[in-house]
Short mmCIF file of C-alpha atoms in Angstrom, two decimals:
data_model
loop_
_atom_site.label_atom_id
_atom_site.label_comp_id
_atom_site.label_asym_id
_atom_site.label_seq_id
_atom_site.Cartn_x
_atom_site.Cartn_y
_atom_site.Cartn_z
CA MET A 18 -0.03 0.05 0.00
CA PRO A 19 1.62 3.35 -1.05
CA HIS A 20 2.04 6.01 1.55
CA ALA A 21 3.23 9.65 1.16
CA ASN A 22 5.25 11.27 4.10
CA SER A 23 3.72 14.38 5.40
CA ASP A 24 5.94 15.90 7.96
CA GLY A 25 6.53 12.49 9.56
CA THR A 26 2.94 11.27 9.24
CA ARG A 27 2.28 8.57 6.72
CA ILE A 28 -0.71 9.40 4.39
CA PHE A 29 -2.37 6.49 2.47
CA TRP A 30 -3.13 6.96 -1.04
CA ARG A 31 -4.13 4.88 -4.10
CA GLU A 32 -4.60 5.55 -7.85
CA VAL A 33 -6.26 3.99 -10.80
CA GLY A 34 -6.61 4.98 -14.60
CA VAL A 35 -4.53 6.81 -16.86
CA GLY A 36 -4.72 10.49 -18.17
CA PRO A 37 -4.78 14.02 -16.64
CA PRO A 38 -4.74 13.56 -12.86
CA ILE A 39 -7.82 14.09 -10.63
CA VAL A 40 -7.20 14.13 -6.73
CA PHE A 41 -10.31 13.42 -4.61
CA ILE A 42 -10.43 14.52 -0.96
CA HIS A 43 -12.99 12.98 1.37
CA GLU A 44 -15.21 14.58 3.97
CA PHE A 45 -15.08 14.24 7.68
CA ALA A 46 -17.43 11.04 7.72
CA GLY A 47 -15.52 9.46 4.83
CA ASP A 48 -12.27 8.16 3.79
CA HIS A 49 -10.52 6.95 0.58
CA ARG A 50 -13.23 4.52 -0.01
CA SER A 51 -15.97 7.50 -0.34
CA TRP A 52 -14.89 7.97 -3.92
CA ASP A 53 -15.17 4.31 -5.21
CA SER A 54 -17.95 5.24 -7.59
CA GLN A 55 -16.22 8.30 -8.92
CA LEU A 56 -13.08 6.15 -9.49
CA SER A 57 -15.03 3.60 -11.36
CA HIS A 58 -16.34 6.44 -13.65
CA PHE A 59 -13.29 8.88 -14.05
CA ALA A 60 -10.68 6.21 -14.30
CA ARG A 61 -11.77 5.47 -17.85
CA GLY A 62 -10.18 8.67 -19.02
CA TRP A 63 -8.37 10.29 -16.10
CA ARG A 64 -5.61 9.18 -13.57
CA CYS A 65 -7.59 9.09 -10.20
CA VAL A 66 -5.89 9.53 -6.95
CA THR A 67 -7.74 9.22 -3.57
CA LEU A 68 -6.25 9.38 -0.01
CA SER A 69 -7.12 9.06 3.55
CA ALA A 70 -6.42 12.14 5.66
CA ARG A 71 -4.39 11.74 8.84
CA GLY A 72 -6.39 10.12 11.49
CA TYR A 73 -8.34 7.95 8.96
CA PRO A 74 -8.03 4.38 7.85
CA GLY A 75 -4.99 3.57 5.96
CA SER A 76 -3.03 6.73 7.38
CA ASP A 77 -1.42 7.32 10.64
CA ALA A 78 -3.66 8.48 13.34
CA PRO A 79 -1.36 10.63 15.69
CA LYS A 80 -2.65 10.95 19.17
CA ASP A 81 -1.12 14.46 19.67
CA GLN A 82 -3.63 17.16 18.86
CA ARG A 83 -0.89 19.29 17.62
CA ALA A 84 -0.44 17.03 14.57
CA TYR A 85 -3.89 18.00 13.24
CA GLY A 86 -5.12 21.09 11.59
CA GLN A 87 -6.25 22.72 8.28
CA PRO A 88 -2.65 23.51 7.44
CA GLN A 89 -1.73 19.87 7.88
CA PHE A 90 -4.61 18.61 5.81
CA ASN A 91 -3.60 20.89 3.03
CA ALA A 92 -0.02 19.69 3.22
CA ASP A 93 -1.14 16.00 3.32
CA VAL A 94 -2.65 16.54 -0.12
CA ILE A 95 0.47 18.19 -1.58
CA ALA A 96 2.54 15.43 -0.05
CA VAL A 97 0.36 12.86 -1.94
CA MET A 98 0.78 14.66 -5.18
CA ASN A 99 4.54 14.93 -4.66
CA ALA A 100 4.55 11.11 -3.91
CA ALA A 101 2.59 10.37 -6.99
CA ALA A 102 4.73 12.73 -9.20
CA ILE A 103 1.88 14.92 -10.08
CA ASP A 104 2.75 18.54 -10.81
CA LYS A 105 -0.81 19.89 -11.31
CA ALA A 106 -4.31 18.14 -10.93
CA HIS A 107 -8.06 18.84 -10.89
CA ILE A 108 -8.88 18.78 -7.12
CA VAL A 109 -12.27 17.48 -6.11
CA GLY A 110 -13.49 17.60 -2.60
CA LEU A 111 -16.47 16.88 -0.53
CA SER A 112 -17.43 18.85 2.66
CA MET A 113 -14.31 19.02 4.65
CA GLY A 114 -12.37 17.87 1.56
CA GLY A 115 -14.35 20.72 -0.32
CA TYR A 116 -13.04 23.15 2.21
CA THR A 117 -9.43 21.71 1.56
CA ALA A 118 -9.90 21.93 -2.14
CA LEU A 119 -10.84 25.77 -1.91
CA MET A 120 -7.75 26.34 0.36
CA LEU A 121 -5.59 24.51 -2.11
CA GLY A 122 -6.96 26.91 -4.90
CA LEU A 123 -6.01 29.66 -2.73
CA GLU A 124 -2.71 28.70 -1.36
CA HIS A 125 -1.27 26.31 -3.96
CA ALA A 126 -2.82 27.62 -7.11
CA ASP A 127 0.27 26.43 -9.04
CA ARG A 128 -0.74 22.91 -8.35
CA CYS A 129 -4.37 23.12 -9.27
CA LEU A 130 -5.78 22.65 -12.86
CA SER A 131 -9.25 23.33 -11.53
CA VAL A 132 -11.16 23.00 -8.14
CA VAL A 133 -14.52 21.26 -7.46
CA SER A 134 -15.76 21.93 -3.92
CA ALA A 135 -18.90 20.11 -3.01
CA GLY A 136 -20.91 20.53 0.30
CA ALA A 137 -18.42 22.82 1.83
CA GLY A 138 -18.89 25.56 4.37
CA SER A 139 -20.37 23.96 7.34
CA GLY A 140 -19.69 26.27 10.40
CA SER A 141 -19.07 29.31 8.36
CA ALA A 142 -22.26 31.05 9.01
CA LYS A 143 -21.35 33.78 11.74
CA VAL A 144 -24.81 33.55 13.43
CA THR A 145 -24.38 29.72 14.15
CA ARG A 146 -20.64 29.60 14.27
CA ALA A 147 -20.40 29.45 18.23
CA ALA A 148 -22.91 26.58 18.24
CA PHE A 149 -21.03 24.80 15.48
CA ILE A 150 -17.80 24.96 17.39
CA ALA A 151 -19.40 23.77 20.53
CA ASP A 152 -20.94 20.81 18.94
CA CYS A 153 -17.58 19.92 17.47
CA LEU A 154 -15.90 19.82 20.77
CA ALA A 155 -18.79 18.04 22.45
CA ASN A 156 -18.71 15.35 19.86
CA ALA A 157 -15.09 15.04 20.10
CA GLU A 158 -15.21 14.53 23.93
CA HIS A 159 -18.00 11.98 23.22
CA PHE A 160 -15.95 9.91 20.66
CA GLU A 161 -12.87 9.98 22.93
CA THR A 162 -14.86 8.89 26.06
CA ALA A 163 -16.78 6.17 24.19
CA GLY A 164 -13.89 5.05 22.17
CA LYS A 165 -15.87 4.74 19.11
CA ILE A 166 -17.91 6.85 16.68
CA ASP A 167 -21.78 6.48 16.77
CA ALA A 168 -21.96 6.09 13.09
CA GLU A 169 -25.69 5.04 12.78
CA THR A 170 -26.80 8.23 14.87
CA MET A 171 -24.69 10.50 12.49
CA GLY A 172 -26.20 8.59 9.57
CA HIS A 173 -29.65 9.73 10.57
CA SER A 174 -28.66 13.33 10.78
CA ALA A 175 -30.70 16.13 9.26
CA THR A 176 -28.33 16.39 6.16
CA ARG A 177 -27.50 12.62 5.76
CA ILE A 178 -31.08 10.97 6.11
CA GLN A 179 -31.58 11.82 2.41
CA LEU A 180 -28.85 9.22 1.47
CA HIS A 181 -30.74 6.68 3.82
CA ASN A 182 -34.02 7.30 1.98
CA LYS A 183 -32.44 7.22 -1.60
CA ASP A 184 -30.03 4.39 -1.30
CA PRO A 185 -30.37 2.10 1.87
CA PHE A 186 -27.57 -0.16 0.72
CA GLY A 187 -25.00 2.85 -0.06
CA TRP A 188 -26.24 4.28 3.48
CA ALA A 189 -25.37 1.07 5.16
CA ARG A 190 -21.94 0.96 3.42
CA PHE A 191 -21.30 4.44 4.50
CA VAL A 192 -22.18 3.86 8.16
CA ALA A 193 -20.11 0.52 8.25
CA HIS A 194 -17.06 2.41 6.86
CA LEU A 195 -17.75 5.36 9.30
CA ALA A 196 -17.74 2.84 12.31
CA GLU A 197 -14.36 1.70 11.45
CA HIS A 198 -12.67 5.17 11.85
CA PRO A 199 -10.32 5.56 14.69
CA ALA A 200 -12.32 7.48 17.64
CA GLN A 201 -9.17 9.33 18.71
CA GLY A 202 -8.31 10.60 15.02
CA ALA A 203 -11.94 11.65 14.66
CA ALA A 204 -11.88 13.68 17.91
CA ASN A 205 -8.68 15.27 17.06
CA THR A 206 -9.97 16.16 13.60
CA LEU A 207 -13.15 17.71 15.10
CA ARG A 208 -11.19 19.68 17.68
CA LYS A 209 -8.22 21.01 15.52
CA VAL A 210 -9.80 20.99 11.92
CA GLN A 211 -13.54 21.28 12.04
CA ALA A 212 -13.81 23.66 15.11
CA SER A 213 -10.41 25.60 14.55
CA ARG A 214 -10.48 26.32 10.85
CA PRO A 215 -11.61 29.79 9.79
CA SER A 216 -14.97 30.60 8.34
CA LEU A 217 -15.02 30.61 4.42
CA TYR A 218 -16.30 34.21 4.85
CA ASP A 219 -12.93 35.19 6.16
CA PHE A 220 -11.33 34.54 2.79
CA GLU A 221 -13.40 36.97 0.59
CA VAL A 222 -10.37 38.85 -0.62
CA GLY A 223 -8.62 35.68 -1.63
CA PHE A 224 -11.73 34.15 -3.28
CA ALA A 225 -12.50 37.42 -5.21
CA ALA A 226 -9.00 37.36 -6.69
CA SER A 227 -8.89 33.67 -7.48
CA LYS A 228 -8.14 32.62 -11.08
CA ILE A 229 -8.64 28.84 -10.62
CA PRO A 230 -11.53 27.45 -12.68
CA THR A 231 -13.92 26.44 -9.65
CA LEU A 232 -17.22 24.44 -9.53
CA LEU A 233 -19.24 24.60 -6.41
CA ILE A 234 -21.87 21.80 -5.96
CA VAL A 235 -24.49 21.68 -3.04
CA GLY A 236 -27.55 20.04 -2.05
CA ASP A 237 -30.68 22.04 -1.57
CA GLU A 238 -31.41 20.23 1.55
CA ASP A 239 -27.99 20.93 2.96
CA GLU A 240 -28.99 23.90 5.03
CA PRO A 241 -25.67 24.53 6.77
CA CYS A 242 -23.93 24.90 3.34
CA LEU A 243 -26.41 26.54 1.00
CA ASP A 244 -26.08 30.33 1.93
CA VAL A 245 -22.18 30.12 1.84
CA ASN A 246 -22.11 28.57 -1.63
CA LEU A 247 -24.49 31.23 -2.99
CA TRP A 248 -22.12 33.77 -1.38
CA LEU A 249 -19.10 32.07 -2.84
CA LYS A 250 -20.84 32.20 -6.34
CA ARG A 251 -21.42 35.93 -5.96
CA VAL A 252 -17.80 36.61 -4.78
CA MET A 253 -15.90 34.44 -7.09
CA PRO A 254 -15.94 35.42 -10.77
CA VAL A 255 -14.37 32.08 -11.53
CA ALA A 256 -16.99 29.99 -9.85
CA GLN A 257 -19.92 28.00 -11.30
CA LEU A 258 -22.52 26.86 -9.01
CA ALA A 259 -24.85 23.57 -9.25
CA ILE A 260 -27.59 23.07 -6.64
CA LEU A 261 -28.95 19.50 -6.71
CA PRO A 262 -32.61 19.04 -5.91
CA SER A 263 -33.87 17.08 -2.97
CA THR A 264 -30.26 16.46 -1.96
CA GLY A 265 -28.46 16.59 1.43
CA HIS A 266 -24.85 16.83 2.41
CA ALA A 267 -23.06 13.79 0.75
CA VAL A 268 -23.93 14.82 -2.77
CA SER A 269 -21.39 12.47 -4.43
CA LEU A 270 -22.88 9.43 -2.56
CA GLU A 271 -26.52 10.46 -2.94
CA GLU A 272 -26.49 11.47 -6.65
CA PRO A 273 -23.18 9.74 -8.10
CA ALA A 274 -24.40 9.77 -11.68
CA LEU A 275 -25.52 13.48 -11.69
CA PHE A 276 -22.39 14.45 -9.59
CA ASP A 277 -20.05 12.65 -12.10
CA THR A 278 -21.81 14.36 -14.98
CA LEU A 279 -21.49 17.78 -13.60
CA VAL A 280 -17.90 17.30 -12.71
CA GLU A 281 -16.89 15.67 -15.99
CA ARG A 282 -18.53 18.35 -17.96
CA PHE A 283 -16.81 21.03 -15.91
CA ILE A 284 -13.16 19.38 -16.12
CA VAL A 285 -13.59 18.67 -19.90
CA SER A 286 -14.36 22.26 -20.49
CA VAL A 287 -11.33 23.32 -18.55
CA GLU A 288 -9.19 21.01 -20.47
CA ARG A 289 -10.57 22.03 -23.78
CA GLY A 290 -10.18 25.62 -22.99
CA THR A 291 -13.83 26.36 -23.26
CA TRP A 292 -14.31 27.20 -19.70
CA ARG A 293 -14.59 30.97 -19.02
CA PRO A 294 -15.00 33.14 -16.06
CA ARG A 295 -18.25 34.94 -15.37
CA ASP A 296 -19.11 37.83 -17.79
CA PRO A 297 -19.27 41.07 -15.95
CA ARG A 298 -22.38 41.87 -17.92
CA ALA A 299 -24.12 39.08 -16.16
CA ILE A 300 -23.96 40.54 -12.89
CA VAL A 301 -27.34 42.33 -12.06
CA GLY A 302 -27.08 45.53 -10.04
CA GLY A 303 -30.81 46.41 -9.87
CA ILE A 304 -34.14 46.08 -11.65
CA THR A 305 -33.01 48.42 -14.48
CA SER A 306 -30.08 46.07 -15.24
CA LEU A 307 -32.73 43.70 -16.54
CA PHE A 308 -33.00 45.75 -19.67
CA PRO A 309 -30.13 46.62 -21.98
CA ARG A 310 -29.80 50.36 -22.51
CA GLY A 311 -29.90 51.25 -26.14
#
C-alpha cells in the first residue's frame, strides 16, 4: 500500500486510471473509499488519486492534537501529489475535503488545474458559528470517552437522512465504513480542523482574486452549506454553482451519476479551453439591469 510522508505522518493513497490527474479529497465522515463510484467512472479517461487524511483508515492517526489542523490537511494532499509525481491536478473535494480543495486553490494555485468543492462551508455562518464549534468539541469529547464513533446516529442526521431514503444499501456501506474510523483521530479532527478552521467568509479577498476554474456543488437540503455557496458564487468570478434538488450533504454518494456528469462536464471544459469566468455583464445590479440600454 503506497504512503506519502507528510512531515513524519504517513498518508495512505491509491490510484487507478491513466490520463490527466484528478485528486479526490474525502469528507469528515468519509475516507478514501468514499470515492469508489467516482473512481469507477473517471478512471476510464483520467488518472484518479484518492487518499485518507491523517487520523483515517490507512493513514497514521497521531494521538497528539498538535499534529492536526487545516494547514496539515492541506499539506497532506500536496505530499500525496508529490509522492505520485503529480505537478498539477484537478482537485475534487466533499465537505471537509471541499474546504481543503478551496484552500488549495488559494494557497497552492500553481498545483491546481481546477477545483471542485462540494458541500463545503459547514460552520461558516457567523450567526451559528459558536454553536457549530461547541457541537464539534462536544462530539470530540463523546468519541474520545466512548472509544468509538456512533456512526448510525450520524447517518440519521438532518443532512444525511436523504442518503438513507434514496439508497439504503449505500447508506449502510457509508455507516459501516464510518464505524471503522479511529475514535481518537476523529476527535482530534473535530477539535483541530472542524472547530479551528476559519470561516469561509474570512477569505473573501482571496476568493474574489482567484483565477482557478472552480465548480461549487451543494444539495438544496444541505442547510448549513446553502447560503455560503451562494455567497461564494457571487464573490468568485471564476465559480460556477450547481444546486442539486432533494439532496443533502453527501452529494457524491446520494447522486453519483448527476455528480459525475457535472464534474466531468466542468473538467472537460477546462481541459478543452472552453471554460470561461463569469461575464461581468451578467452581474445584475438592480431592476434596471434587466433591460439593456439602447
